[in-house]
Every structure is written in C-alpha cells, then in structure tokens.
Amino acid sequence: MDIIDLEQPRGVIVSVGGQIPNNLAMKLYRRHVPVLGTSPISIDRAENRHKFSAMLDSLGIDQPRWKELTTEADIDQFVQEVGFPVLIRPSYVLSGAAMNVCYDHEQMHRFLGQAAKVSKEFPVVVSVFMQNAKEIEFDAVARNGKIIEYAISEHVEFAGVHSGDATLVFPAQKIYMATARRIKRISARIAKELNISGPFNIQYLAKDNDVKVIECNLRASRSFPFVSKVLKKNFIETATRIMLGEQIEPVDTSTFDIDYVGVKASQFSFSRLHKADPVLGVDMSSTGEVGCLGRDFEEALLNAMISVGHHVPQGAVLVSSGDVRGKVDMLEACRMLHDGGYKIYATAGTARFLNDNDVEATPVCWPDEEGGDNVLDLITGHKVDLVINIPKNHTKRELTNGYRIRRWTVDHNIPLLTNARLAVAYVKAFLSKPVTDIAITPWQEY
C-alpha cells in the first residue's frame, strides 16, 4: 500500500507473480486499488474452494468428489462412501506436510495424527484420488471471457505428481481428440463464467475420455513461458495488451501445424538436501526446470533428461519396481533394456517377476538383508548407471529400505527415477535414439 500511495498507478497487475499476488487481489480490491485484467471478485471465485466448486456444479462441469470435514469420524464416513485412495489437505499444517495421498485407514490416521489438528477451526479437505488418470494443463489468455489463444499440454506421469515436478509434453501427444475438444469446451465456459481478461491455467484429470477439473488459476502458470516458447507465440505479451485494454482478436492457431515437440523436465537438488527422500508426490520438490525441443517426443525427452543431469546408462541398471502394477508397468521397458544388451540387477520380488517373464535379471539383497550382493554395495561401487525405484507401499520396512536405496543413489550421484511412466518413456527414448544422433538445433530453426 505504501508503494501504491507513492506511485499512484493507473492499475496493478496481479496475475504474473504466482500465488502470492493472487492472494492479495481481494485485499487490494477492498482498498479500491484498480486491479487490471480479471476482476478480483472472479479471482476469489476461482481461489475459494467452495465458491469454485459451486460454480462448477452450476455449470454442470465434473470435478473429483471432495468434502471439507471437521472430525475424524466424518472423514471415516466419507472415505467409506468413496473408497481409498484419498487425497488429504489439512488447513492447519505442521512441518510443511501439506498434502498426502492415503491408501488405507492406518496410513490416513497416522498422517492426520502427524500433520493436522482436525477441528471446527481447522477442517481437513478430503477428496477422491483418481488412480491412473492423465493430468492435462490448459493454458490460455482470454479477453472479456472469450479465449484468445490457448495451449493444451499433458504430463508424462499420471496425476498425483505436483505439476512443478512433472514432465510436461507440448503439444499433447497421447490424448484423444474428443478429450481435447471437451477440455476446450469446458475451458471456454469457465472463462465466460468468470469473465476472464488476462492469463489463466486450468488443470484437468482425464481417464477413458472422462474429464474432471482439478483447479483453475487466474494467473500465468509455470507452463506459460514453456508453451509460449514452443508455440512461438508470446502469451504474456497478449495478456498484457488485453489487461491494458487493447482490442485483441482471437488467434486462429492449430498445434497440428507444429512438427516438433517440447518437453519440460524438472531439476531436483536432492543431493544438496541432506536426508531428504528423493521421491515425487503431491508436494512440490523440484528446484528448477528445463524446456527442450526435439523432432519427436523421444528426442525432446532425451534432450530434457540430459539437461537436468541424467547421463544415459552404458552398462547396468538396477530396478526395484514396487507393487504388482509397478512390476507389470516396468516389464516392457526391462525387456527392451535386456534386448539392448544392458545387465539388469533387481531386488528379490522384481527379479523373480522378470525371470518368470523371460527377462534375465540378477537378484540383489535389500539394504537390511544379510548375505549375497547387497543393493547398497552395488550403488557404492558404481556398478550401475541408473536406478529405477518405484515406491511400493508405506509399511515401515518398505519405507526404510526404499528410502535407503533412493538416498544412497542420490548421494553417489547416480541418476534415479521413481516414477514408472517416466522411467518407461526414458528407457524407450535412449534405446530408440542414440545420444550421438541427437541434432543440436537452435530454437530459430524449429
């Protein structure tokens, strides 16, 4: 307010500084500060869970079921209705444990005991967590509720990884045409209802062509500069001109005209964070990101992964693939590794599964087991070039062993992947495209 008193600006922009200025929008509005672009009342409607949810209901737009609950008994009852897994966000948070996905009662009560005080003052939001759903980002600029330009990108990982940690692909490669159309239609209705003028981002869940809205932010998101670079259309310039009141007509562009692909990969600094568990979840842990282009998805992904510090494995790979689904998800990639001449080491259960399915794998012992080759010795001796560790469940033994493998890997500077979908995509990429074949092409040439 001191700055505003001093500068006496004609208007203030709150949509390009992440979440904090968005949270200030209503306070500025109450002090009669002219906010340019989308009205703070609309920003509040999108930011307030209850208002936004009610708006979606009134528009007939689907969203994952959720409830704000004030007692553990209510939480149990809601979970009985919807079933596990559920996503829990306490409003009163200790130690930054802001959100968690819980797969059973024991885990849920342990998390609630550690992270939250559940009471009338501190309700907890519990929502259905959709497994194996694609997460899709819709970035756009609108003027008076009409979309001017937009971009649809998708995450490589299934929903459940924070979009700051996820690997983003643009243009989206693997979504149905019908899904893309539906996302465009829903976004247009939300833009109209909130009368958006300026940048906005909507996150969607898509499963078998069924589309649900996760959230809508009336600001520029982290994917804005990325899609602008790939499309060669500066979304923020368009948004700024709209917020300053210029008449801008809708841009007729199709991502089908682009014959290259962009991939945004995340940069992690776990090696500098003593004792942190290098695993991805709904809380963001990346410290930066890299955007890369390629002639196709494999080349773009390979460029991006190398840029964030992965080196393509030359000799052996260690696989610990978690539960049955993880094992099945990783089978094809392991077969490709084996056929590509890589030696595969695997923890006991994974090794048994791979050998049963005609993929040769050498079993190694868990960190807490005696005798035989121990997984930690393997890592310490740098006998593997890549570790794929898919967390299985949250039993104490699993957490301790999985954590030690992941931490050991990071501390010995060996590339680590903890997401099955990203691991499979990466393996396919480096096996189908030798690094020596990747062209180094300036941005202008795409």
One Martini backbone bead per residue (centre of mass of N, CA, C, O) as a GRO file, in nm:
protein
  446
    1MET     BB    1   0.056   0.064  -0.017
    2ASP     BB    2   0.296   0.253  -0.021
    3ILE     BB    3   0.357   0.227  -0.318
    4ILE     BB    4   0.079   0.320  -0.418
    5ASP     BB    5   0.087   0.599  -0.288
    6LEU     BB    6   0.342   0.692  -0.443
    7GLU     BB    7   0.263   0.608  -0.752
    8GLN     BB    8  -0.028   0.614  -0.853
    9PRO     BB    9  -0.156   0.396  -1.026
   10ARG     BB   10  -0.370   0.295  -1.281
   11GLY     BB   11  -0.256  -0.004  -1.224
   12VAL     BB   12  -0.269  -0.357  -1.131
   13ILE     BB   13  -0.077  -0.659  -1.149
   14VAL     BB   14  -0.156  -1.019  -1.037
   15SER     BB   15  -0.081  -1.254  -1.284
   16VAL     BB   16   0.275  -1.283  -1.256
   17GLY     BB   17   0.340  -1.402  -0.928
   18GLY     BB   18   0.169  -1.620  -0.861
   19GLN     BB   19   0.005  -1.671  -0.558
   20ILE     BB   20   0.039  -1.410  -0.388
   21PRO     BB   21  -0.110  -1.189  -0.557
   22ASN     BB   22  -0.376  -1.344  -0.565
   23ASN     BB   23  -0.419  -1.319  -0.250
   24LEU     BB   24  -0.429  -0.988  -0.275
   25ALA     BB   25  -0.669  -0.900  -0.449
   26MET     BB   26  -0.898  -0.844  -0.235
   27LYS     BB   27  -0.743  -0.635  -0.067
   28LEU     BB   28  -0.710  -0.430  -0.294
   29TYR     BB   29  -1.010  -0.399  -0.359
   30ARG     BB   30  -1.091  -0.288  -0.071
   31ARG     BB   31  -0.878  -0.037  -0.134
   32HIS     BB   32  -0.933   0.063  -0.435
   33VAL     BB   33  -0.750  -0.090  -0.629
   34PRO     BB   34  -0.662  -0.106  -0.957
   35VAL     BB   35  -0.727  -0.401  -1.127
   36LEU     BB   36  -0.607  -0.561  -1.386
   37GLY     BB   37  -0.829  -0.732  -1.553
   38THR     BB   38  -0.932  -0.954  -1.370
   39SER     BB   39  -1.144  -0.973  -1.126
   40PRO     BB   40  -1.116  -1.028  -0.790
   41ILE     BB   41  -1.387  -1.179  -0.770
   42SER     BB   42  -1.302  -1.404  -0.967
   43ILE     BB   43  -1.050  -1.494  -0.820
   44ASP     BB   44  -1.206  -1.581  -0.566
   45ARG     BB   45  -1.386  -1.793  -0.709
   46ALA     BB   46  -1.133  -1.974  -0.785
   47GLU     BB   47  -0.987  -1.997  -0.495
   48ASN     BB   48  -1.249  -2.079  -0.366
   49ARG     BB   49  -1.357  -2.386  -0.320
   50HIS     BB   50  -1.665  -2.344  -0.283
   51LYS     BB   51  -1.722  -2.148  -0.515
   52PHE     BB   52  -1.601  -2.319  -0.744
   53SER     BB   53  -1.770  -2.573  -0.702
   54ALA     BB   54  -2.046  -2.438  -0.739
   55MET     BB   55  -1.992  -2.340  -1.025
   56LEU     BB   56  -1.950  -2.615  -1.157
   57ASP     BB   57  -2.226  -2.727  -1.083
   58SER     BB   58  -2.392  -2.506  -1.237
   59LEU     BB   59  -2.238  -2.599  -1.519
   60GLY     BB   60  -2.191  -2.916  -1.524
   61ILE     BB   61  -1.901  -2.975  -1.400
   62ASP     BB   62  -1.658  -3.192  -1.338
   63GLN     BB   63  -1.540  -3.335  -1.020
   64PRO     BB   64  -1.383  -3.436  -0.767
   65ARG     BB   65  -1.467  -3.561  -0.485
   66TRP     BB   66  -1.546  -3.351  -0.192
   67LYS     BB   67  -1.460  -3.258   0.158
   68GLU     BB   68  -1.522  -3.070   0.448
   69LEU     BB   69  -1.377  -3.168   0.762
   70THR     BB   70  -1.395  -3.191   1.144
   71THR     BB   71  -1.385  -3.510   1.181
   72GLU     BB   72  -1.282  -3.834   1.190
   73ALA     BB   73  -1.561  -3.960   1.148
   74ASP     BB   74  -1.628  -3.811   0.885
   75ILE     BB   75  -1.392  -3.915   0.726
   76ASP     BB   76  -1.462  -4.216   0.743
   77GLN     BB   77  -1.737  -4.191   0.603
   78PHE     BB   78  -1.639  -4.076   0.332
   79VAL     BB   79  -1.443  -4.310   0.267
   80GLN     BB   80  -1.662  -4.525   0.255
   81GLU     BB   81  -1.803  -4.407   0.005
   82VAL     BB   82  -1.528  -4.368  -0.196
   83GLY     BB   83  -1.268  -4.472  -0.115
   84PHE     BB   84  -0.968  -4.575  -0.189
   85PRO     BB   85  -0.788  -4.326  -0.251
   86VAL     BB   86  -0.687  -4.022  -0.076
   87LEU     BB   87  -0.688  -3.670  -0.051
   88ILE     BB   88  -0.508  -3.468   0.191
   89ARG     BB   89  -0.587  -3.129   0.325
   90PRO     BB   90  -0.471  -2.937   0.553
   91SER     BB   91  -0.510  -2.622   0.707
   92TYR     BB   92  -0.329  -2.734   0.936
   93VAL     BB   93   0.027  -2.710   0.929
   94LEU     BB   94   0.302  -2.920   0.968
   95SER     BB   95   0.611  -2.936   0.826
   96GLY     BB   96   0.490  -2.918   0.522
   97ALA     BB   97   0.249  -3.140   0.527
   98ALA     BB   98   0.007  -3.065   0.319
   99MET     BB   99  -0.008  -3.337   0.146
  100ASN     BB  100  -0.187  -3.658   0.098
  101VAL     BB  101  -0.178  -3.995   0.006
  102CYS     BB  102  -0.420  -4.244   0.097
  103TYR     BB  103  -0.462  -4.618   0.113
  104ASP     BB  104  -0.535  -4.633   0.430
  105HIS     BB  105  -0.625  -4.610   0.753
  106GLU     BB  106  -0.352  -4.609   0.892
  107GLN     BB  107  -0.225  -4.388   0.718
  108MET     BB  108  -0.435  -4.168   0.769
  109HIS     BB  109  -0.409  -4.150   1.083
  110ARG     BB  110  -0.111  -4.089   1.085
  111PHE     BB  111  -0.124  -3.827   0.923
  112LEU     BB  112  -0.329  -3.676   1.103
  113GLY     BB  113  -0.155  -3.692   1.358
  114GLN     BB  114   0.095  -3.534   1.239
  115ALA     BB  115  -0.035  -3.282   1.046
  116ALA     BB  116  -0.319  -3.253   1.214
  117LYS     BB  117  -0.588  -3.056   1.324
  118VAL     BB  118  -0.907  -3.168   1.387
  119SER     BB  119  -1.153  -2.908   1.344
  120LYS     BB  120  -1.351  -2.644   1.319
  121GLU     BB  121  -1.106  -2.454   1.253
  122PHE     BB  122  -0.955  -2.729   1.119
  123PRO     BB  123  -1.018  -2.834   0.841
  124VAL     BB  124  -1.047  -3.111   0.611
  125VAL     BB  125  -0.957  -3.204   0.286
  126VAL     BB  126  -1.135  -3.458   0.105
  127SER     BB  127  -1.036  -3.652  -0.183
  128VAL     BB  128  -1.051  -3.807  -0.460
  129PHE     BB  129  -0.815  -4.045  -0.596
  130MET     BB  130  -0.710  -4.080  -0.915
  131GLN     BB  131  -0.612  -4.349  -1.087
  132ASN     BB  132  -0.466  -4.349  -1.388
  133ALA     BB  133  -0.457  -4.039  -1.457
  134LYS     BB  134  -0.451  -3.781  -1.655
  135GLU     BB  135  -0.267  -3.479  -1.689
  136ILE     BB  136  -0.400  -3.155  -1.788
  137GLU     BB  137  -0.308  -2.852  -1.950
  138PHE     BB  138  -0.460  -2.518  -1.958
  139ASP     BB  139  -0.346  -2.251  -2.150
  140ALA     BB  140  -0.454  -1.899  -2.135
  141VAL     BB  141  -0.613  -1.624  -2.312
  142ALA     BB  142  -0.842  -1.363  -2.222
  143ARG     BB  143  -1.139  -1.164  -2.331
  144ASN     BB  144  -1.417  -1.111  -2.182
  145GLY     BB  145  -1.444  -1.445  -2.174
  146LYS     BB  146  -1.259  -1.485  -2.434
  147ILE     BB  147  -1.069  -1.688  -2.614
  148ILE     BB  148  -0.760  -1.625  -2.781
  149GLU     BB  149  -0.539  -1.827  -2.651
  150TYR     BB  150  -0.397  -2.172  -2.656
  151ALA     BB  151  -0.284  -2.466  -2.451
  152ILE     BB  152  -0.222  -2.827  -2.467
  153SER     BB  153  -0.093  -3.025  -2.204
  154GLU     BB  154   0.104  -3.307  -2.078
  155HIS     BB  155   0.170  -3.558  -1.861
  156VAL     BB  156   0.359  -3.829  -1.813
  157GLU     BB  157   0.255  -3.854  -1.552
  158PHE     BB  158   0.044  -3.931  -1.339
  159ALA     BB  159  -0.159  -3.828  -1.133
  160GLY     BB  160   0.023  -3.705  -0.822
  161VAL     BB  161   0.215  -3.503  -0.951
  162HIS     BB  162   0.346  -3.223  -0.933
  163SER     BB  163   0.367  -2.986  -1.183
  164GLY     BB  164   0.666  -2.909  -1.095
  165ASP     BB  165   0.766  -3.230  -1.129
  166ALA     BB  166   0.666  -3.275  -1.394
  167THR     BB  167   0.644  -3.402  -1.723
  168LEU     BB  168   0.609  -3.195  -2.004
  169VAL     BB  169   0.391  -3.201  -2.298
  170PHE     BB  170   0.437  -3.014  -2.613
  171PRO     BB  171   0.225  -3.127  -2.766
  172ALA     BB  172  -0.004  -3.337  -2.710
  173GLN     BB  173   0.023  -3.698  -2.777
  174LYS     BB  174  -0.201  -3.886  -2.576
  175ILE     BB  175  -0.486  -3.763  -2.667
  176TYR     BB  176  -0.791  -3.739  -2.733
  177MET     BB  177  -0.982  -3.552  -2.929
  178ALA     BB  178  -1.231  -3.546  -2.742
  179THR     BB  179  -1.079  -3.440  -2.497
  180ALA     BB  180  -0.978  -3.174  -2.618
  181ARG     BB  181  -1.258  -3.064  -2.681
  182ARG     BB  182  -1.372  -3.070  -2.397
  183ILE     BB  183  -1.162  -2.883  -2.271
  184LYS     BB  184  -1.230  -2.638  -2.445
  185ARG     BB  185  -1.526  -2.611  -2.364
  186ILE     BB  186  -1.493  -2.582  -2.058
  187SER     BB  187  -1.298  -2.340  -2.064
  188ALA     BB  188  -1.494  -2.145  -2.203
  189ARG     BB  189  -1.705  -2.148  -1.972
  190ILE     BB  190  -1.521  -2.047  -1.747
  191ALA     BB  191  -1.429  -1.781  -1.880
  192LYS     BB  192  -1.713  -1.664  -1.902
  193GLU     BB  193  -1.809  -1.681  -1.604
  194LEU     BB  194  -1.534  -1.509  -1.505
  195ASN     BB  195  -1.450  -1.292  -1.701
  196ILE     BB  196  -1.174  -1.316  -1.848
  197SER     BB  197  -0.870  -1.095  -1.833
  198GLY     BB  198  -0.615  -1.293  -1.927
  199PRO     BB  199  -0.451  -1.519  -1.754
  200PHE     BB  200  -0.482  -1.892  -1.754
  201ASN     BB  201  -0.522  -2.208  -1.554
  202ILE     BB  202  -0.610  -2.554  -1.618
  203GLN     BB  203  -0.668  -2.854  -1.442
  204TYR     BB  204  -0.681  -3.196  -1.556
  205LEU     BB  205  -0.867  -3.496  -1.565
  206ALA     BB  206  -0.808  -3.808  -1.751
  207LYS     BB  207  -1.038  -4.090  -1.818
  208ASP     BB  208  -1.163  -4.238  -2.067
  209ASN     BB  209  -1.278  -3.940  -2.157
  210ASP     BB  210  -1.293  -3.840  -1.870
  211VAL     BB  211  -1.359  -3.510  -1.733
  212LYS     BB  212  -1.179  -3.319  -1.480
  213VAL     BB  213  -1.155  -3.064  -1.244
  214ILE     BB  214  -0.919  -2.935  -1.034
  215GLU     BB  215  -0.816  -2.633  -1.132
  216CYS     BB  216  -0.814  -2.262  -1.121
  217ASN     BB  217  -0.590  -2.010  -1.250
  218LEU     BB  218  -0.575  -1.643  -1.255
  219ARG     BB  219  -0.284  -1.705  -1.403
  220ALA     BB  220   0.030  -1.756  -1.453
  221SER     BB  221   0.206  -2.032  -1.522
  222ARG     BB  222   0.473  -2.250  -1.556
  223SER     BB  223   0.375  -2.319  -1.866
  224PHE     BB  224   0.376  -2.050  -2.023
  225PRO     BB  225   0.670  -2.013  -2.128
  226PHE     BB  226   0.682  -2.287  -2.265
  227VAL     BB  227   0.449  -2.263  -2.475
  228SER     BB  228   0.553  -2.002  -2.601
  229LYS     BB  229   0.818  -2.116  -2.712
  230VAL     BB  230   0.697  -2.346  -2.885
  231LEU     BB  231   0.479  -2.160  -3.044
  232LYS     BB  232   0.578  -1.860  -3.084
  233LYS     BB  233   0.380  -1.728  -2.856
  234ASN     BB  234   0.322  -1.450  -2.653
  235PHE     BB  235   0.109  -1.469  -2.399
  236ILE     BB  236   0.191  -1.222  -2.217
  237GLU     BB  237   0.162  -1.005  -2.424
  238THR     BB  238  -0.134  -1.045  -2.477
  239ALA     BB  239  -0.229  -1.011  -2.183
  240THR     BB  240  -0.123  -0.722  -2.142
  241ARG     BB  241  -0.286  -0.586  -2.366
  242ILE     BB  242  -0.558  -0.658  -2.243
  243MET     BB  243  -0.513  -0.524  -1.959
  244LEU     BB  244  -0.474  -0.236  -2.121
  245GLY     BB  245  -0.734  -0.248  -2.340
  246GLU     BB  246  -0.695  -0.398  -2.590
  247GLN     BB  247  -0.785  -0.505  -2.905
  248ILE     BB  248  -0.821  -0.860  -2.937
  249GLU     BB  249  -0.803  -1.121  -3.147
  250PRO     BB  250  -0.842  -1.425  -3.220
  251VAL     BB  251  -0.631  -1.696  -3.258
  252ASP     BB  252  -0.556  -1.904  -3.541
  253THR     BB  253  -0.449  -2.205  -3.405
  254SER     BB  254  -0.255  -2.505  -3.465
  255THR     BB  255  -0.074  -2.776  -3.336
  256PHE     BB  256  -0.052  -2.929  -3.615
  257ASP     BB  257   0.174  -2.730  -3.734
  258ILE     BB  258   0.363  -2.879  -3.545
  259ASP     BB  259   0.685  -3.066  -3.603
  260TYR     BB  260   0.731  -3.058  -3.286
  261VAL     BB  261   0.867  -3.104  -2.946
  262GLY     BB  262   0.801  -3.037  -2.601
  263VAL     BB  263   1.002  -3.060  -2.292
  264LYS     BB  264   0.948  -3.057  -1.936
  265ALA     BB  265   1.192  -3.074  -1.690
  266SER     BB  266   1.306  -3.152  -1.371
  267GLN     BB  267   1.492  -3.009  -1.108
  268PHE     BB  268   1.701  -3.157  -0.865
  269SER     BB  269   1.851  -3.123  -0.506
  270PHE     BB  270   1.901  -3.379  -0.319
  271SER     BB  271   2.213  -3.377  -0.272
  272ARG     BB  272   2.174  -3.103  -0.087
  273LEU     BB  273   1.950  -3.263   0.079
  274HIS     BB  274   1.972  -3.376   0.371
  275LYS     BB  275   1.774  -3.673   0.397
  276ALA     BB  276   1.603  -3.653   0.166
  277ASP     BB  277   1.337  -3.785  -0.014
  278PRO     BB  278   1.360  -3.888  -0.360
  279VAL     BB  279   1.032  -3.828  -0.399
  280LEU     BB  280   0.726  -3.811  -0.560
  281GLY     BB  281   0.450  -3.576  -0.516
  282VAL     BB  282   0.213  -3.339  -0.418
  283ASP     BB  283   0.468  -3.216  -0.334
  284MET     BB  284   0.701  -2.988  -0.403
  285SER     BB  285   1.074  -3.045  -0.508
  286SER     BB  286   1.167  -2.864  -0.715
  287THR     BB  287   1.436  -2.615  -0.839
  288GLY     BB  288   1.365  -2.661  -1.148
  289GLU     BB  289   1.369  -2.611  -1.515
  290VAL     BB  290   1.349  -2.768  -1.847
  291GLY     BB  291   1.342  -2.678  -2.193
  292CYS     BB  292   1.279  -2.893  -2.480
  293LEU     BB  293   1.357  -2.986  -2.812
  294GLY     BB  294   1.212  -3.197  -3.079
  295ARG     BB  295   1.115  -3.391  -3.345
  296ASP     BB  296   1.031  -3.574  -3.102
  297PHE     BB  297   0.961  -3.705  -2.805
  298GLU     BB  298   1.227  -3.860  -2.756
  299GLU     BB  299   1.422  -3.626  -2.813
  300ALA     BB  300   1.308  -3.424  -2.607
  301LEU     BB  301   1.341  -3.601  -2.355
  302LEU     BB  302   1.643  -3.649  -2.375
  303ASN     BB  303   1.729  -3.357  -2.362
  304ALA     BB  304   1.599  -3.300  -2.085
  305MET     BB  305   1.736  -3.521  -1.910
  306ILE     BB  306   2.025  -3.428  -1.966
  307SER     BB  307   1.985  -3.130  -1.863
  308VAL     BB  308   1.913  -3.247  -1.554
  309GLY     BB  309   2.161  -3.488  -1.525
  310HIS     BB  310   2.135  -3.722  -1.706
  311HIS     BB  311   2.294  -4.025  -1.788
  312VAL     BB  312   2.335  -4.252  -2.013
  313PRO     BB  313   2.339  -4.572  -1.989
  314GLN     BB  314   2.588  -4.839  -2.041
  315GLY     BB  315   2.544  -5.098  -1.850
  316ALA     BB  316   2.373  -5.090  -1.567
  317VAL     BB  317   2.053  -5.176  -1.404
  318LEU     BB  318   1.833  -5.083  -1.139
  319VAL     BB  319   1.540  -5.267  -1.019
  320SER     BB  320   1.249  -5.139  -0.822
  321SER     BB  321   0.891  -5.200  -0.878
  322GLY     BB  322   0.716  -5.278  -0.649
  323ASP     BB  323   0.428  -5.348  -0.722
  324VAL     BB  324   0.252  -5.519  -0.948
  325ARG     BB  325   0.202  -5.277  -1.133
  326GLY     BB  326   0.496  -5.190  -1.154
  327LYS     BB  327   0.598  -5.449  -1.283
  328VAL     BB  328   0.422  -5.438  -1.535
  329ASP     BB  329   0.506  -5.153  -1.632
  330MET     BB  330   0.830  -5.243  -1.649
  331LEU     BB  331   0.860  -5.490  -1.842
  332GLU     BB  332   0.908  -5.369  -2.124
  333ALA     BB  333   1.160  -5.203  -2.049
  334CYS     BB  334   1.331  -5.446  -1.954
  335ARG     BB  335   1.330  -5.593  -2.220
  336MET     BB  336   1.472  -5.368  -2.378
  337LEU     BB  337   1.729  -5.367  -2.210
  338HIS     BB  338   1.807  -5.659  -2.257
  339ASP     BB  339   1.812  -5.636  -2.574
  340GLY     BB  340   2.030  -5.387  -2.544
  341GLY     BB  341   2.260  -5.515  -2.332
  342TYR     BB  342   2.169  -5.496  -2.044
  343LYS     BB  343   2.219  -5.513  -1.709
  344ILE     BB  344   2.003  -5.662  -1.457
  345TYR     BB  345   1.914  -5.544  -1.151
  346ALA     BB  346   1.723  -5.687  -0.864
  347THR     BB  347   1.500  -5.720  -0.651
  348ALA     BB  348   1.360  -6.003  -0.560
  349GLY     BB  349   1.067  -5.968  -0.675
  350THR     BB  350   1.150  -5.849  -0.949
  351ALA     BB  351   1.338  -6.078  -1.042
  352ARG     BB  352   1.127  -6.299  -1.044
  353PHE     BB  353   0.933  -6.168  -1.246
  354LEU     BB  354   1.131  -6.138  -1.482
  355ASN     BB  355   1.221  -6.435  -1.508
  356ASP     BB  356   0.926  -6.542  -1.554
  357ASN     BB  357   0.935  -6.328  -1.824
  358ASP     BB  358   1.215  -6.360  -1.981
  359VAL     BB  359   1.401  -6.169  -1.792
  360GLU     BB  360   1.713  -6.108  -1.715
  361ALA     BB  361   1.794  -6.118  -1.356
  362THR     BB  362   1.979  -5.998  -1.081
  363PRO     BB  363   1.975  -6.061  -0.759
  364VAL     BB  364   1.930  -5.846  -0.471
  365CYS     BB  365   1.969  -5.717  -0.166
  366TRP     BB  366   1.851  -5.566   0.080
  367PRO     BB  367   1.973  -5.355   0.314
  368ASP     BB  368   1.854  -5.561   0.562
  369GLU     BB  369   2.025  -5.788   0.431
  370GLU     BB  370   2.197  -6.080   0.427
  371GLY     BB  371   2.390  -6.164   0.199
  372GLY     BB  372   2.509  -6.131  -0.080
  373ASP     BB  373   2.414  -5.890  -0.285
  374ASN     BB  374   2.410  -5.556  -0.212
  375VAL     BB  375   2.260  -5.272  -0.313
  376LEU     BB  376   2.461  -5.069  -0.177
  377ASP     BB  377   2.723  -5.184  -0.300
  378LEU     BB  378   2.649  -5.136  -0.592
  379ILE     BB  379   2.634  -4.827  -0.564
  380THR     BB  380   2.910  -4.768  -0.436
  381GLY     BB  381   3.059  -4.921  -0.694
  382HIS     BB  382   2.928  -4.825  -0.959
  383LYS     BB  383   2.759  -5.078  -1.115
  384VAL     BB  384   2.548  -4.853  -1.183
  385ASP     BB  385   2.370  -4.602  -1.401
  386LEU     BB  386   2.071  -4.683  -1.297
  387VAL     BB  387   1.780  -4.604  -1.091
  388ILE     BB  388   1.475  -4.790  -1.036
  389ASN     BB  389   1.233  -4.664  -0.789
  390ILE     BB  390   0.924  -4.791  -0.690
  391PRO     BB  391   0.713  -4.720  -0.471
  392LYS     BB  392   0.496  -4.923  -0.290
  393ASN     BB  393   0.458  -4.869   0.025
  394HIS     BB  394   0.399  -4.777   0.390
  395THR     BB  395   0.574  -4.957   0.523
  396LYS     BB  396   0.840  -4.955   0.721
  397ARG     BB  397   1.032  -5.132   0.553
  398GLU     BB  398   0.984  -5.001   0.280
  399LEU     BB  399   1.069  -4.716   0.358
  400THR     BB  400   1.354  -4.774   0.452
  401ASN     BB  401   1.466  -4.921   0.202
  402GLY     BB  402   1.381  -4.725  -0.019
  403TYR     BB  403   1.521  -4.479   0.101
  404ARG     BB  404   1.812  -4.592   0.097
  405ILE     BB  405   1.833  -4.631  -0.204
  406ARG     BB  406   1.771  -4.340  -0.292
  407ARG     BB  407   1.982  -4.191  -0.122
  408TRP     BB  408   2.233  -4.343  -0.216
  409THR     BB  409   2.209  -4.266  -0.514
  410VAL     BB  410   2.230  -3.959  -0.477
  411ASP     BB  411   2.504  -3.963  -0.309
  412HIS     BB  412   2.639  -4.120  -0.581
  413ASN     BB  413   2.550  -3.983  -0.850
  414ILE     BB  414   2.289  -4.141  -0.952
  415PRO     BB  415   2.047  -4.191  -1.148
  416LEU     BB  416   1.691  -4.129  -1.066
  417LEU     BB  417   1.379  -4.319  -1.070
  418THR     BB  418   1.017  -4.300  -0.937
  419ASN     BB  419   0.861  -4.331  -1.221
  420ALA     BB  420   0.726  -4.545  -1.440
  421ARG     BB  421   0.646  -4.366  -1.685
  422LEU     BB  422   0.917  -4.219  -1.710
  423ALA     BB  423   1.101  -4.464  -1.729
  424VAL     BB  424   0.983  -4.583  -1.988
  425ALA     BB  425   1.024  -4.335  -2.170
  426TYR     BB  426   1.334  -4.313  -2.130
  427VAL     BB  427   1.415  -4.593  -2.229
  428LYS     BB  428   1.296  -4.565  -2.511
  429ALA     BB  429   1.462  -4.318  -2.591
  430PHE     BB  430   1.765  -4.429  -2.554
  431LEU     BB  431   1.715  -4.682  -2.745
  432SER     BB  432   1.605  -4.523  -3.012
  433LYS     BB  433   1.826  -4.282  -2.931
  434PRO     BB  434   2.117  -4.202  -2.986
  435VAL     BB  435   2.294  -3.941  -2.869
  436THR     BB  436   2.463  -3.895  -3.134
  437ASP     BB  437   2.183  -3.829  -3.307
  438ILE     BB  438   2.147  -3.561  -3.178
  439ALA     BB  439   2.050  -3.261  -3.262
  440ILE     BB  440   2.186  -2.932  -3.271
  441THR     BB  441   1.926  -2.693  -3.239
  442PRO     BB  442   1.808  -2.405  -3.293
  443TRP     BB  443   1.518  -2.251  -3.221
  444GLN     BB  444   1.473  -2.107  -3.501
  445GLU     BB  445   1.462  -2.389  -3.671
  446TYR     BB  446   1.168  -2.484  -3.567
   0.00000   0.00000   0.00000
